[in-house]
Coordinates of C-alpha atoms and ligand atoms in Angstrom, one line a residue:
X1 CA -0.1 0.1 0.1
X2 CA 1.2 3.5 -0.7
X3 CA 1.8 5.3 2.5
X4 CA 4.1 7.6 4.3
X5 CA 7.3 6.0 3.2
X6 CA 6.8 6.9 -0.7
X7 CA 5.5 10.3 0.3
X8 CA 8.3 10.9 2.6
X9 CA 10.9 9.9 -0.2
X10 CA 9.5 12.5 -2.4
X11 CA 9.1 15.3 0.1
X12 CA 12.5 14.6 1.5
X13 CA 13.7 16.1 -1.9
X14 CA 11.8 19.2 -1.8
X15 CA 10.8 19.8 1.9
X16 CA 13.8 19.0 3.9
X17 CA 14.2 22.6 5.2
X18 CA 10.6 23.7 5.9
X19 CA 9.2 20.4 7.3
X20 CA 10.3 17.7 9.6
X21 CA 8.8 14.5 8.2
X22 CA 5.9 12.8 9.8
X23 CA 4.7 16.0 11.4
X24 CA 2.5 18.3 9.3
X25 CA 1.4 16.1 6.5
X26 CA -2.2 15.2 6.6
X27 CA -1.5 11.7 5.8
X28 CA -3.6 9.6 8.1
X29 CA -6.4 11.1 10.2
X30 CA -7.2 8.9 13.2
X31 CA -8.7 11.5 15.2
X32 CA -12.1 13.3 15.2
X33 CA -13.7 15.3 13.4
X34 CA -14.5 12.6 11.0
X35 CA -16.6 13.8 8.0
X36 CA -17.7 10.7 6.3
X37 CA -19.7 10.1 3.2
X38 CA -20.7 6.6 1.6
X39 CA -20.2 6.1 -2.0
X40 CA -22.5 3.8 -3.7
X41 CA -23.1 5.6 -6.8
X42 CA -20.1 7.0 -8.5
X43 CA -18.7 4.3 -10.9
X44 CA -15.3 6.1 -11.1
X45 CA -13.6 7.7 -8.0
X46 CA -14.6 11.3 -8.0
X47 CA -11.8 14.0 -7.9
X48 CA -10.7 14.9 -4.4
X49 CA -12.2 18.4 -4.8
X50 CA -15.5 17.0 -5.6
X51 CA -15.2 15.1 -2.1
X52 CA -13.8 17.8 0.2
X53 CA -14.4 18.9 3.1
X54 CA -15.3 15.1 3.8
X55 CA -12.2 13.4 4.9
X56 CA -13.5 9.9 4.9
X57 CA -15.0 7.9 1.9
X58 CA -16.7 4.6 2.4
X59 CA -16.7 2.5 -0.8
X60 CA -19.9 0.5 -0.7
X61 CA -20.2 -2.4 -0.2
X62 CA -17.9 -5.3 0.6
X63 CA -20.2 -8.4 1.1
X64 CA -19.9 -11.4 3.3
X65 CA -19.2 -13.5 0.2
X66 CA -15.9 -11.9 -0.2
X67 CA -16.3 -9.5 -3.1
X68 CA -17.2 -5.9 -3.4
X69 CA -20.5 -4.9 -5.0
X70 CA -21.6 -1.6 -6.5
X71 CA -18.8 0.9 -5.9
X72 CA -16.4 -1.4 -3.9
X73 CA -16.8 -3.8 -7.0
X74 CA -15.7 -1.0 -9.2
X75 CA -12.8 -0.3 -6.9
X76 CA -11.6 -4.1 -7.3
X77 CA -11.8 -3.8 -11.1
X78 CA -9.7 -0.6 -11.3
X79 CA -6.1 -1.3 -12.5
X80 CA -3.5 -1.2 -9.6
X81 CA -2.0 1.9 -11.1
X82 CA -5.4 3.9 -11.1
X83 CA -6.1 2.7 -7.4
X84 CA -2.5 3.9 -6.6
X85 CA -3.1 7.3 -8.2
X86 CA -6.5 7.6 -6.6
X87 CA -5.1 6.8 -3.1
X88 CA -2.2 9.3 -3.8
X89 CA -4.5 12.1 -4.8
X90 CA -6.9 11.5 -2.0
X91 CA -4.1 11.4 0.6
X92 CA -2.7 14.8 -0.7
X93 CA -6.2 16.0 0.0
X94 CA -6.3 14.7 3.5
X95 CA -9.1 12.1 2.6
X96 CA -9.1 8.5 3.3
X97 CA -10.7 5.7 1.6
X98 CA -12.4 2.9 3.5
X99 CA -14.7 0.0 2.5
X100 CA -17.9 -0.4 3.9
X101 CA -18.8 -4.0 4.9
X102 CA -22.1 -5.7 4.6
X103 CA -24.9 -3.1 4.0
X104 CA -28.6 -3.4 4.2
X105 CA -28.9 -6.6 2.1
X106 CA -26.3 -8.8 3.6
X107 CA -27.3 -10.9 6.7
X108 CA -24.3 -12.9 7.6
X109 CA -25.3 -14.3 11.0
X110 CA -28.8 -15.3 9.6
X111 CA -27.2 -17.0 6.8
X112 CA -25.0 -19.0 9.2
X113 CA -21.6 -17.6 8.3
X114 CA -18.6 -18.0 10.4
X115 CA -17.7 -14.7 12.0
X116 CA -13.9 -15.4 12.1
X117 CA -13.8 -16.6 8.5
X118 CA -15.7 -13.7 7.2
X119 CA -13.5 -11.2 9.2
X120 CA -10.3 -12.8 7.5
X121 CA -11.5 -12.8 4.2
X122 CA -12.6 -9.0 4.6
X123 CA -9.3 -8.1 6.0
X124 CA -7.6 -9.7 3.0
X125 CA -9.7 -7.6 0.7
X126 CA -8.7 -4.5 2.6
X127 CA -5.0 -5.2 2.3
X128 CA -5.2 -6.5 -1.3
X129 CA -7.0 -3.3 -2.5
X130 CA -5.2 -0.9 -0.3
X131 CA -7.9 1.1 1.6
X132 CA -7.4 2.5 5.0
X133 CA -9.8 0.5 6.8
X134 CA -13.4 -1.1 7.3
X135 CA -16.7 0.6 8.0
X136 CA -18.9 -2.2 9.5
X137 CA -22.3 -1.5 8.3
X138 CA -23.9 -4.8 10.1
X139 CA -27.6 -4.6 9.3
X140 CA -28.6 -8.2 10.2
X141 CA -31.9 -7.1 12.1
X142 CA -33.1 -10.5 12.3
X143 CA -30.1 -11.7 14.1
X144 CA -30.3 -8.9 16.7
X145 CA -33.9 -9.5 17.2
X146 CA -35.3 -7.9 20.5
X147 CA -31.6 -7.9 21.7
X148 CA -31.3 -11.4 22.8
X149 CA -30.5 -12.9 19.4
X150 CA -27.1 -14.1 18.4
X151 CA -26.2 -10.8 16.3
X152 CA -24.2 -9.2 19.2
X153 CA -21.9 -12.2 19.6
X154 CA -21.4 -12.7 16.1
X155 CA -20.3 -9.2 15.7
X156 CA -18.0 -9.3 18.7
X157 CA -16.3 -12.3 17.3
X158 CA -16.0 -10.7 13.9
X159 CA -14.4 -7.5 15.3
X160 CA -11.7 -9.4 17.4
X161 CA -10.7 -11.4 14.3
X162 CA -10.9 -8.2 12.2
X163 CA -8.7 -6.2 14.4
X164 CA -6.1 -9.1 14.6
X165 CA -5.6 -8.7 10.9
X166 CA -6.1 -4.9 10.6
X167 CA -4.2 -3.5 13.9
X168 CA -5.0 -0.4 15.5
X169 CA -3.0 2.5 14.3
X170 CA -2.3 1.1 11.0
X171 CA -6.0 0.5 10.0
X172 CA -9.3 2.3 10.8
X173 CA -12.3 0.4 11.8
X174 CA -15.8 2.2 12.3
X175 CA -19.3 0.9 12.7
X176 CA -22.5 2.3 11.3
X177 CA -25.3 1.2 13.9
X178 CA -28.7 2.6 13.7
X179 CA -29.2 4.9 17.0
X180 CA -31.9 2.6 18.7
X181 CA -29.2 -0.2 18.9
X182 CA -27.8 2.0 21.7
X183 CA -30.9 2.0 23.7
X184 CA -30.8 1.0 27.4
X185 CA -33.3 -1.8 27.1
X186 CA -31.6 -4.4 25.0
X187 CA -29.6 -2.4 22.6
X188 CA -27.2 -4.7 21.2
X189 CA -24.4 -2.3 20.4
X190 CA -24.2 -1.6 24.0
X191 CA -23.0 -4.9 24.8
X192 CA -20.7 -4.9 21.5
X193 CA -19.4 -1.5 22.8
X194 CA -18.6 -2.9 26.3
X195 CA -16.7 -5.8 24.8
X196 CA -15.0 -4.5 21.9
X197 CA -15.4 -0.7 21.9
X198 CA -11.9 -0.2 22.4
X199 CA -11.0 -1.8 19.1
X200 CA -13.5 0.5 17.3
X201 CA -12.3 3.8 16.3
X202 CA -15.8 5.5 16.0
X203 CA -19.4 4.8 15.4
X204 CA -21.3 6.4 12.2
X205 CA -24.5 6.3 14.0
X206 CA -27.5 6.3 11.6
X207 CA -30.0 8.9 13.2
X208 CA -32.5 8.3 10.4
X209 CA -35.1 5.8 9.3
X210 CA -36.9 5.5 12.7
X211 CA -40.4 7.3 11.9
X212 CA -40.7 10.8 13.0
X213 CA -37.6 10.6 15.5
X214 CA -34.6 12.7 14.9
X215 CA -35.7 15.7 13.3
X216 CA -35.3 18.4 15.9
X217 CA -32.2 19.3 17.8
X218 CA -33.8 18.1 21.0
X219 CA -34.6 14.8 19.7
X220 CA -31.2 14.4 17.9
X221 CA -28.8 15.8 20.5
X222 CA -30.7 15.8 24.1
X223 CA -33.8 13.6 24.5
X224 CA -36.6 12.6 22.5
X225 CA -38.4 11.5 25.7
X226 CA -38.7 8.1 24.0
X227 CA -36.2 5.3 25.2
X228 CA -36.5 3.4 22.1
X229 CA -34.9 6.3 20.0
X230 CA -32.0 7.5 22.3
X231 CA -30.6 11.0 21.3
X232 CA -26.8 11.7 21.1
X233 CA -26.5 12.6 24.8
X234 CA -28.5 9.7 26.0
X235 CA -26.1 7.3 24.2
X236 CA -23.3 9.0 25.9
X237 CA -25.1 8.5 29.1
X238 CA -25.4 4.8 28.4
X239 CA -21.7 4.7 28.2
X240 CA -20.3 5.5 24.8
X241 CA -17.7 8.3 24.9
X242 CA -19.0 11.4 22.8
X243 CA -15.7 11.4 20.7
X244 CA -16.7 8.0 19.1
X245 CA -20.3 9.2 18.2
X246 CA -20.5 10.6 14.7
X247 CA -24.0 11.8 13.9
X248 CA -25.3 10.2 10.5
X249 CA -28.0 11.9 8.3
X250 CA -29.2 11.5 4.8
X251 CA -28.4 13.9 2.0
X252 CA -32.0 14.4 1.0
X253 CA -35.3 13.1 2.1
X254 CA -35.1 10.6 -0.9
X255 CA -32.0 9.1 0.7
X256 CA -33.7 7.8 3.7
X257 CA -37.3 6.5 4.7
X258 CA -37.4 9.4 7.3
X259 CA -35.1 11.3 9.6
X260 CA -34.2 14.0 7.0
X261 CA -33.0 17.5 8.3
X262 CA -32.0 20.4 6.2
X263 CA -28.3 21.5 6.2
X264 CA -29.1 24.6 7.8
X265 CA -31.1 23.0 10.7
X266 CA -28.4 20.5 11.0
X267 CA -25.8 23.2 11.4
X268 CA -27.8 24.8 14.0
X269 CA -27.9 21.5 16.1
X270 CA -24.3 20.8 15.6
X271 CA -23.5 24.3 16.8
X272 CA -25.6 23.8 20.0
X273 CA -24.2 20.5 20.5
X274 CA -20.7 21.9 20.4
X275 CA -21.4 24.7 22.6
X276 CA -23.4 22.8 25.1
X277 CA -21.6 19.5 25.1
X278 CA -18.3 20.2 23.4
X279 CA -19.6 17.7 20.4
X280 CA -16.8 18.1 17.7
X281 CA -16.9 14.2 16.4
X282 CA -17.9 15.1 12.9
X283 CA -20.7 14.2 10.6
X284 CA -21.7 11.2 8.6
X285 CA -23.6 11.3 5.5
X286 CA -25.7 8.8 3.5
X287 CA -25.1 9.2 0.5
X288 CA -22.7 10.6 -2.0
X289 CA -24.3 11.9 -5.3
X290 CA -22.3 12.9 -8.2
X291 CA -24.7 15.7 -9.1
X292 CA -23.1 18.1 -6.5
X293 CA -25.9 17.9 -4.1
X294 CA -23.9 15.9 -1.4
X295 CA -21.2 18.6 -1.6
X296 CA -23.8 21.5 -1.2
X297 CA -25.1 19.4 1.7
X298 CA -21.8 19.1 3.6
X299 CA -20.8 22.8 2.8
X300 CA -24.2 23.9 4.2
X301 CA -23.8 21.7 7.4
X302 CA -20.3 22.7 8.1
X303 CA -20.9 26.3 7.1
X304 CA -21.2 27.5 10.8
X305 CA -19.1 25.1 12.6
X306 CA -15.2 24.6 13.3
X307 CA -15.3 22.3 10.3
X308 CA -14.7 25.1 7.9
X309 CA -11.8 26.2 9.9
X310 CA -10.1 23.0 10.0
X311 CA -11.0 22.2 6.5
X312 CA -9.4 25.5 5.4
X313 CA -6.2 24.6 7.2
X314 CA -6.2 21.4 5.5
X315 CA -6.6 23.3 2.2
X316 CA -3.6 25.2 3.0
X317 CA -1.3 22.3 3.7
X318 CA -2.8 20.5 0.6
X319 CA -2.2 23.6 -1.8
X320 CA 1.3 23.5 -0.7
X321 CA 1.7 19.8 -1.2
X322 CA 0.1 19.7 -4.5
X323 CA 2.3 22.5 -5.9
X324 CA 5.5 21.0 -4.6
X325 CA 4.5 17.6 -5.9
X326 CA 3.3 18.6 -9.2
X327 CA 5.8 16.3 -11.0
X328 CA 3.4 13.5 -10.5
Ligands
LIG1 C1 -15.0 -12.8 -6.3 O1 -14.2 -12.2 -7.4 C2 -13.2 -13.1 -8.0 C3 -12.4 -12.2 -8.9 O2 -13.4 -11.7 -10.0 C4 -13.8 -14.2 -8.6 O3 -12.8 -15.0 -9.1 C5 -14.6 -15.0 -7.4 O4 -15.1 -16.1 -8.0 C6 -15.5 -14.2 -6.7 N1 -16.0 -14.7 -5.6 C7 -17.5 -14.8 -5.2 C8 -17.7 -15.4 -4.0 O5 -18.1 -14.2 -5.9
LIG2 C1 -14.6 -20.4 11.9 O1 -13.4 -20.1 11.1 C2 -12.3 -20.4 11.8 C3 -11.0 -19.6 10.8 O2 -11.5 -20.1 9.5 C4 -12.0 -21.6 12.2 O3 -10.7 -21.8 12.8 C5 -13.1 -22.1 12.9 O4 -13.0 -23.6 13.3 C6 -14.5 -22.0 12.4 N1 -15.6 -22.2 13.4 C7 -16.6 -23.0 12.9 C8 -17.6 -23.3 14.1 O5 -16.7 -23.5 11.9
LIG3 C1 -38.7 16.1 26.0 O1 -39.4 16.5 27.2 C2 -38.6 17.9 27.7 C3 -39.2 18.0 29.0 O2 -40.6 18.2 29.1 C4 -38.7 18.9 26.8 O3 -37.9 20.0 27.1 C5 -38.1 18.4 25.5 O4 -38.4 19.3 24.4 C6 -38.7 17.1 25.1 N1 -38.1 16.7 23.8 C7 -38.9 16.4 22.6 C8 -38.1 16.1 21.4 O5 -40.1 16.7 22.5

């Protein structure tokens, strides 16, 4: 995988006076804020400027059968050199590429698959195709059932095996549970967090598709007065650190059954959450569209927060890098 060593080699020629290697290069983001989008649509990798200010792109989806479908399948089919150059361009822009595992149409536990074997094969894929990590979008609803089903134990075994192959510090692993899976009464992700939360870098929490829930700042951030649909701070109260919780929302009302909020409303909620609770974990988006609507969405959402500040800092470093590295 192309990483720091190749970049360092090139930089050492140009930058030896200004920069100590390893310090200011936006190579690997393993701290929040995470600005995450899922690409299930663009057949070829979008240019980095059509992704920023997102700093994480999840290729959808890597299936438990071992192969990518949709955009993850397209990633498999790229030539090695096209994959390398995409990774290089994205790294220069401070964007990381992960693969999203399972998705809504894959039910590995219900289908009786072996968690360890699936984890091993997915880790192999990550290494072979050079991405920065895995987003575990496990949506085997039947296996979770009312919370007493086998799903949680399956995810725990899967996660332990996955981390063994993709060590912390070298690869990122996020999960993408729906918010109700963190509820006090039988929320399977509370058990998962208790057992393997230290192996998970962060959660892209789906605060949508839950009827009328999660469309006001109160309901999203503070309390909805409904224990089945915990708000962000109620999930924190249930034991998950706020730094690991990234609020997920659809780009438009067409991208989810319910739970859409306008970028302006969402920006207001994020500003409140930041002011009241120090929330600065980021934002997750479902899903990336090539028509510019997702870019307009993220720019609207980050308009009023520190996101624009860190993004402009990143732009500055990126512009310097791109100018210096133009021989590529
Ligand atoms: C996965 O893709 C490879 C390469 O195209 C193919 O040989 C293999 O049969 C596929 N596996 C499954 C389970 O579809
Ligand atoms: C699951 O897969 C692992 C690794 O391939 C293997 O060691 C283990 O025996 C399998 N477990 C079962 C119950 O088949
Ligand atoms: C929940 O109840 C509290 C106290 O009555 C109220 O302030 C808050 O707005 C309610 N939340 C929602 C989403 O209605």
